[in-house]
Amino acid sequence: MTANPIPLSTDAATASSTAVLTVTRAARGEYAPDVLDLGTTLVREPRTGEVLVDVLYLSIDPTNRNWLKLEPVNTLVDKVGHGLSVGAPMMGEAIVRVISSQAEGISAGDLLAGVVPWQERAVVPAARMRLVDLHGDEPLEAHLTIFSHIGVAAMVGLHEVARIRSGETVLISAAAGATGRVAVGIAKAAGCRVIGIAGGPDKCAMVQGFGADAVVDYKNTPDLAAAINDAAPDGVDVYFDNVGGATLDAALLAMRAGGRIAVCGLMADYDDPDAPGVRNMFRVLVRHLRIEGFLAAHYWHKRDEYYSHLRRLLREGVIVHAADMTDGLGTAPDQLGKLFRGANNAKLLVRLDAAVDAASGGSRS
Ligand SMILES: NC(=O)c1ccc[n+]([C@@H]2O[C@H](COP(=O)([O-])OP(=O)(O)OC[C@H]3O[C@@H](n4cnc5c(N)ncnc54)[C@H](OP(=O)(O)O)[C@@H]3O)[C@@H](O)[C@H]2O)c1
């Protein structure tokens, strides 16, 4: 832990100290947690259009790892207008509580979600944040595990990109993960036959518990293409791809004519710049497949429509809220690494203890 020699966001004498994770170097190759350093920085008072917030929950996402490559093309630039840099705070999606506000329509105590610096307390432009619209007794964290980019990505991939139809066979990789498990529920609710791919017997049992009709354990099968074929002897209509790489190659061999592949993410490539390319493109040609990537952000305007569908699935028990959560800002670098070892068993979050305690009046549930 280091004290940052250059205050990152100082203003007047009113600045106060807070914990921060800063970027130490570009994260190339296998992810290592020392690309982030825990230190302190100063936080000033908010100016017009800004809010001072306590960060309650950080969302730990594969995209954070890609931002850490410090390459010019990344989705953080689209979200906040700039990328990360060495010495600057790490950033990510979070739920925050407003301490004081200089922004119209936002008051102290409001709960917001959006991209913030990985700090316990921060000043952020209000225009970048959205009000958390809590329904009934749903947990606040569900606004990162379901009612967020996660639920939007699962809905977009299946309903907008792949346009699933009842009776179709849908294959989903990283099916035990945050996005994959929501996708399994959405596809089941649409009347599809669902095959999940996951690593290890425990995760496969989980995926079966989410309602999948068959599961393939890619870590314990000598021939992934043959295992997918066994699970889907009549072929796959839709592949919801979270991982790319060898899994995509194997899935291509199982696709039926006219099949659709919705590229949600490429876990196998993020940590491995030398990952082999896709070899089975011939199947795209002869089976006239459609492969389409998408970003949840491009469908953000439709989130209320998706959330009302997901709320119904949550009420019916077709999907569940689940978080793999640790306490304290200092745990975030290791949490991020779990994604690439498959060591997470649900949506990864970090709870910022002090802030959550303060938000709940000192009594955490
Ligand atoms: N397009 C969008 O807007 C959007 C939005 C949200 C997320 N995503 C993407 O969705 C994917 C899942 O993200 P998430 O946040 O839900 O994470 P997650 O699925 O909760 O965690 C990632 C999982 O990927 C699997 N994995 C890791 N390395 C792998 C490899 N080399 N080969 C095969 N599987 C591997 C692991 O599961 P196993 O233990 O089963 O291997 C791991 O638990 C990511 O690719 C992410 O970029 C995209």
mmCIF file of N, CA and C and ligand atoms in Angstrom, residues 61-62 149-150 153 174 177-179 198-199 203 218-219 242-243 264-268 270 294-296 339-340 342 344 346, ligand 1:
data_model
loop_
_atom_site.group_PDB
_atom_site.id
_atom_site.type_symbol
_atom_site.label_atom_id
_atom_site.label_comp_id
_atom_site.label_asym_id
_atom_site.label_seq_id
_atom_site.Cartn_x
_atom_site.Cartn_y
_atom_site.Cartn_z
ATOM 1 N N ASP A 61 -15.510 -7.128 -13.464
ATOM 2 C CA ASP A 61 -15.914 -7.619 -14.781
ATOM 3 C C ASP A 61 -14.722 -7.941 -15.667
ATOM 4 N N PRO A 62 -14.889 -8.920 -16.586
ATOM 5 C CA PRO A 62 -13.809 -9.208 -17.546
ATOM 6 C C PRO A 62 -13.358 -7.954 -18.297
ATOM 7 N N HIS A 149 -25.505 -4.371 -16.876
ATOM 8 C CA HIS A 149 -24.950 -4.846 -18.153
ATOM 9 C C HIS A 149 -25.065 -6.364 -18.269
ATOM 10 N N ILE A 150 -25.121 -7.069 -17.125
ATOM 11 C CA ILE A 150 -25.195 -8.537 -17.159
ATOM 12 C C ILE A 150 -26.535 -8.989 -17.755
ATOM 13 N N ALA A 153 -26.890 -7.833 -21.391
ATOM 14 C CA ALA A 153 -26.109 -8.634 -22.349
ATOM 15 C C ALA A 153 -26.809 -9.961 -22.644
ATOM 16 N N ALA A 174 -19.506 -20.689 -20.574
ATOM 17 C CA ALA A 174 -19.392 -20.047 -19.250
ATOM 18 C C ALA A 174 -20.782 -19.975 -18.618
ATOM 19 N N GLY A 177 -21.340 -18.853 -15.050
ATOM 20 C CA GLY A 177 -20.914 -17.501 -14.730
ATOM 21 C C GLY A 177 -22.085 -16.536 -14.641
ATOM 22 N N ALA A 178 -21.744 -15.266 -14.410
ATOM 23 C CA ALA A 178 -22.774 -14.251 -14.168
ATOM 24 C C ALA A 178 -23.720 -14.114 -15.359
ATOM 25 N N THR A 179 -23.164 -13.907 -16.542
ATOM 26 C CA THR A 179 -23.994 -13.696 -17.730
ATOM 27 C C THR A 179 -24.595 -15.018 -18.192
ATOM 28 N N ALA A 198 -19.466 -25.668 -18.964
ATOM 29 C CA ALA A 198 -18.842 -25.102 -17.763
ATOM 30 C C ALA A 198 -17.639 -25.957 -17.386
ATOM 31 N N GLY A 199 -16.768 -25.404 -16.529
ATOM 32 C CA GLY A 199 -15.542 -26.087 -16.143
ATOM 33 C C GLY A 199 -15.664 -26.791 -14.804
ATOM 34 N N LYS A 203 -19.479 -26.936 -11.109
ATOM 35 C CA LYS A 203 -20.140 -25.905 -11.923
ATOM 36 C C LYS A 203 -21.175 -26.546 -12.850
ATOM 37 N N TYR A 218 -16.168 -28.863 -20.062
ATOM 38 C CA TYR A 218 -15.094 -28.732 -21.070
ATOM 39 C C TYR A 218 -13.713 -29.019 -20.486
ATOM 40 N N LYS A 219 -13.609 -28.970 -19.150
ATOM 41 C CA LYS A 219 -12.288 -29.210 -18.552
ATOM 42 C C LYS A 219 -12.013 -30.704 -18.382
ATOM 43 N N ASN A 242 -19.558 -16.892 -24.677
ATOM 44 C CA ASN A 242 -18.903 -16.038 -23.674
ATOM 45 C C ASN A 242 -17.391 -16.178 -23.697
ATOM 46 N N VAL A 243 -16.862 -17.192 -24.441
ATOM 47 C CA VAL A 243 -15.438 -17.500 -24.249
ATOM 48 C C VAL A 243 -14.583 -17.497 -25.508
ATOM 49 N N CYS A 264 -20.878 -12.699 -27.148
ATOM 50 C CA CYS A 264 -21.014 -11.839 -25.971
ATOM 51 C C CYS A 264 -19.643 -11.483 -25.417
ATOM 52 N N GLY A 265 -18.699 -12.443 -25.446
ATOM 53 C CA GLY A 265 -17.375 -12.183 -24.894
ATOM 54 C C GLY A 265 -16.393 -13.263 -25.299
ATOM 55 N N LEU A 266 -15.117 -13.032 -24.977
ATOM 56 C CA LEU A 266 -14.034 -13.894 -25.467
ATOM 57 C C LEU A 266 -13.050 -14.202 -24.343
ATOM 58 N N MET A 267 -13.560 -14.796 -23.251
ATOM 59 C CA MET A 267 -12.722 -15.041 -22.068
ATOM 60 C C MET A 267 -11.391 -15.696 -22.405
ATOM 61 N N ALA A 268 -11.382 -16.638 -23.364
ATOM 62 C CA ALA A 268 -10.164 -17.402 -23.656
ATOM 63 C C ALA A 268 -9.084 -16.520 -24.279
ATOM 64 N N TYR A 270 -8.742 -12.974 -23.603
ATOM 65 C CA TYR A 270 -8.395 -11.752 -22.871
ATOM 66 C C TYR A 270 -7.025 -11.832 -22.199
ATOM 67 N N PHE A 294 -21.855 -8.080 -29.995
ATOM 68 C CA PHE A 294 -22.722 -6.991 -29.507
ATOM 69 C C PHE A 294 -22.179 -6.451 -28.189
ATOM 70 N N LEU A 295 -22.529 -5.217 -27.886
ATOM 71 C CA LEU A 295 -22.217 -4.617 -26.581
ATOM 72 C C LEU A 295 -23.533 -4.239 -25.908
ATOM 73 N N ALA A 296 -23.656 -4.586 -24.642
ATOM 74 C CA ALA A 296 -24.870 -4.230 -23.897
ATOM 75 C C ALA A 296 -25.128 -2.727 -23.986
ATOM 76 N N LEU A 339 -11.694 -14.486 -12.375
ATOM 77 C CA LEU A 339 -12.460 -14.686 -13.618
ATOM 78 C C LEU A 339 -11.709 -15.546 -14.613
ATOM 79 N N PHE A 340 -10.380 -15.400 -14.639
ATOM 80 C CA PHE A 340 -9.593 -16.054 -15.687
ATOM 81 C C PHE A 340 -9.105 -17.429 -15.251
ATOM 82 N N GLY A 342 -11.489 -19.276 -13.630
ATOM 83 C CA GLY A 342 -12.780 -19.917 -13.397
ATOM 84 C C GLY A 342 -13.027 -20.111 -11.909
ATOM 85 N N ASN A 344 -14.452 -18.057 -9.857
ATOM 86 C CA ASN A 344 -15.693 -17.428 -9.356
ATOM 87 C C ASN A 344 -16.859 -18.378 -9.563
ATOM 88 N N ALA A 346 -20.174 -17.139 -9.179
ATOM 89 C CA ALA A 346 -21.339 -16.279 -9.438
ATOM 90 C C ALA A 346 -20.791 -14.924 -9.854
HETATM 91 N N1 LIG B 1 -21.084 -7.933 -24.690
HETATM 92 C C1 LIG B 1 -21.331 -7.332 -23.523
HETATM 93 O O1 LIG B 1 -21.857 -6.216 -23.458
HETATM 94 C C2 LIG B 1 -20.969 -8.049 -22.262
HETATM 95 C C3 LIG B 1 -21.512 -7.694 -21.011
HETATM 96 C C4 LIG B 1 -21.183 -8.466 -19.878
HETATM 97 C C5 LIG B 1 -20.282 -9.530 -20.019
HETATM 98 N N2 LIG B 1 -19.763 -9.805 -21.259
HETATM 99 C C6 LIG B 1 -18.852 -10.940 -21.474
HETATM 100 O O2 LIG B 1 -19.489 -12.090 -20.963
HETATM 101 C C7 LIG B 1 -18.487 -13.042 -20.598
HETATM 102 C C8 LIG B 1 -18.782 -13.506 -19.182
HETATM 103 O O3 LIG B 1 -18.614 -12.399 -18.299
HETATM 104 P P1 LIG B 1 -19.122 -12.507 -16.792
HETATM 105 O O4 LIG B 1 -18.906 -11.177 -16.167
HETATM 106 O O5 LIG B 1 -20.473 -13.086 -16.778
HETATM 107 O O6 LIG B 1 -18.051 -13.504 -16.182
HETATM 108 P P2 LIG B 1 -18.325 -14.964 -15.565
HETATM 109 O O7 LIG B 1 -18.961 -15.787 -16.630
HETATM 110 O O8 LIG B 1 -18.973 -14.840 -14.244
HETATM 111 O O9 LIG B 1 -16.846 -15.468 -15.339
HETATM 112 C C9 LIG B 1 -16.039 -15.814 -16.420
HETATM 113 C C10 LIG B 1 -16.050 -17.336 -16.616
HETATM 114 O O10 LIG B 1 -15.450 -17.631 -17.871
HETATM 115 C C11 LIG B 1 -14.927 -18.946 -17.840
HETATM 116 N N3 LIG B 1 -13.572 -18.930 -18.420
HETATM 117 C C12 LIG B 1 -12.519 -18.197 -18.013
HETATM 118 N N4 LIG B 1 -11.455 -18.431 -18.808
HETATM 119 C C13 LIG B 1 -11.867 -19.333 -19.748
HETATM 120 C C14 LIG B 1 -11.232 -19.977 -20.844
HETATM 121 N N5 LIG B 1 -9.943 -19.741 -21.153
HETATM 122 N N6 LIG B 1 -11.953 -20.861 -21.587
HETATM 123 C C15 LIG B 1 -13.244 -21.124 -21.280
HETATM 124 N N7 LIG B 1 -13.912 -20.539 -20.243
HETATM 125 C C16 LIG B 1 -13.216 -19.652 -19.493
HETATM 126 C C17 LIG B 1 -14.865 -19.359 -16.360
HETATM 127 O O11 LIG B 1 -15.905 -20.307 -16.162
HETATM 128 P P3 LIG B 1 -15.553 -21.903 -16.078
HETATM 129 O O12 LIG B 1 -15.119 -22.130 -14.667
HETATM 130 O O13 LIG B 1 -16.822 -22.547 -16.458
HETATM 131 O O14 LIG B 1 -14.422 -22.106 -17.040
HETATM 132 C C18 LIG B 1 -15.181 -18.082 -15.612
HETATM 133 O O15 LIG B 1 -15.843 -18.313 -14.394
HETATM 134 C C19 LIG B 1 -17.156 -12.336 -20.760
HETATM 135 O O16 LIG B 1 -16.571 -12.722 -21.981
HETATM 136 C C20 LIG B 1 -17.517 -10.872 -20.777
HETATM 137 O O17 LIG B 1 -16.574 -10.113 -21.487
HETATM 138 C C21 LIG B 1 -20.072 -9.083 -22.354
#
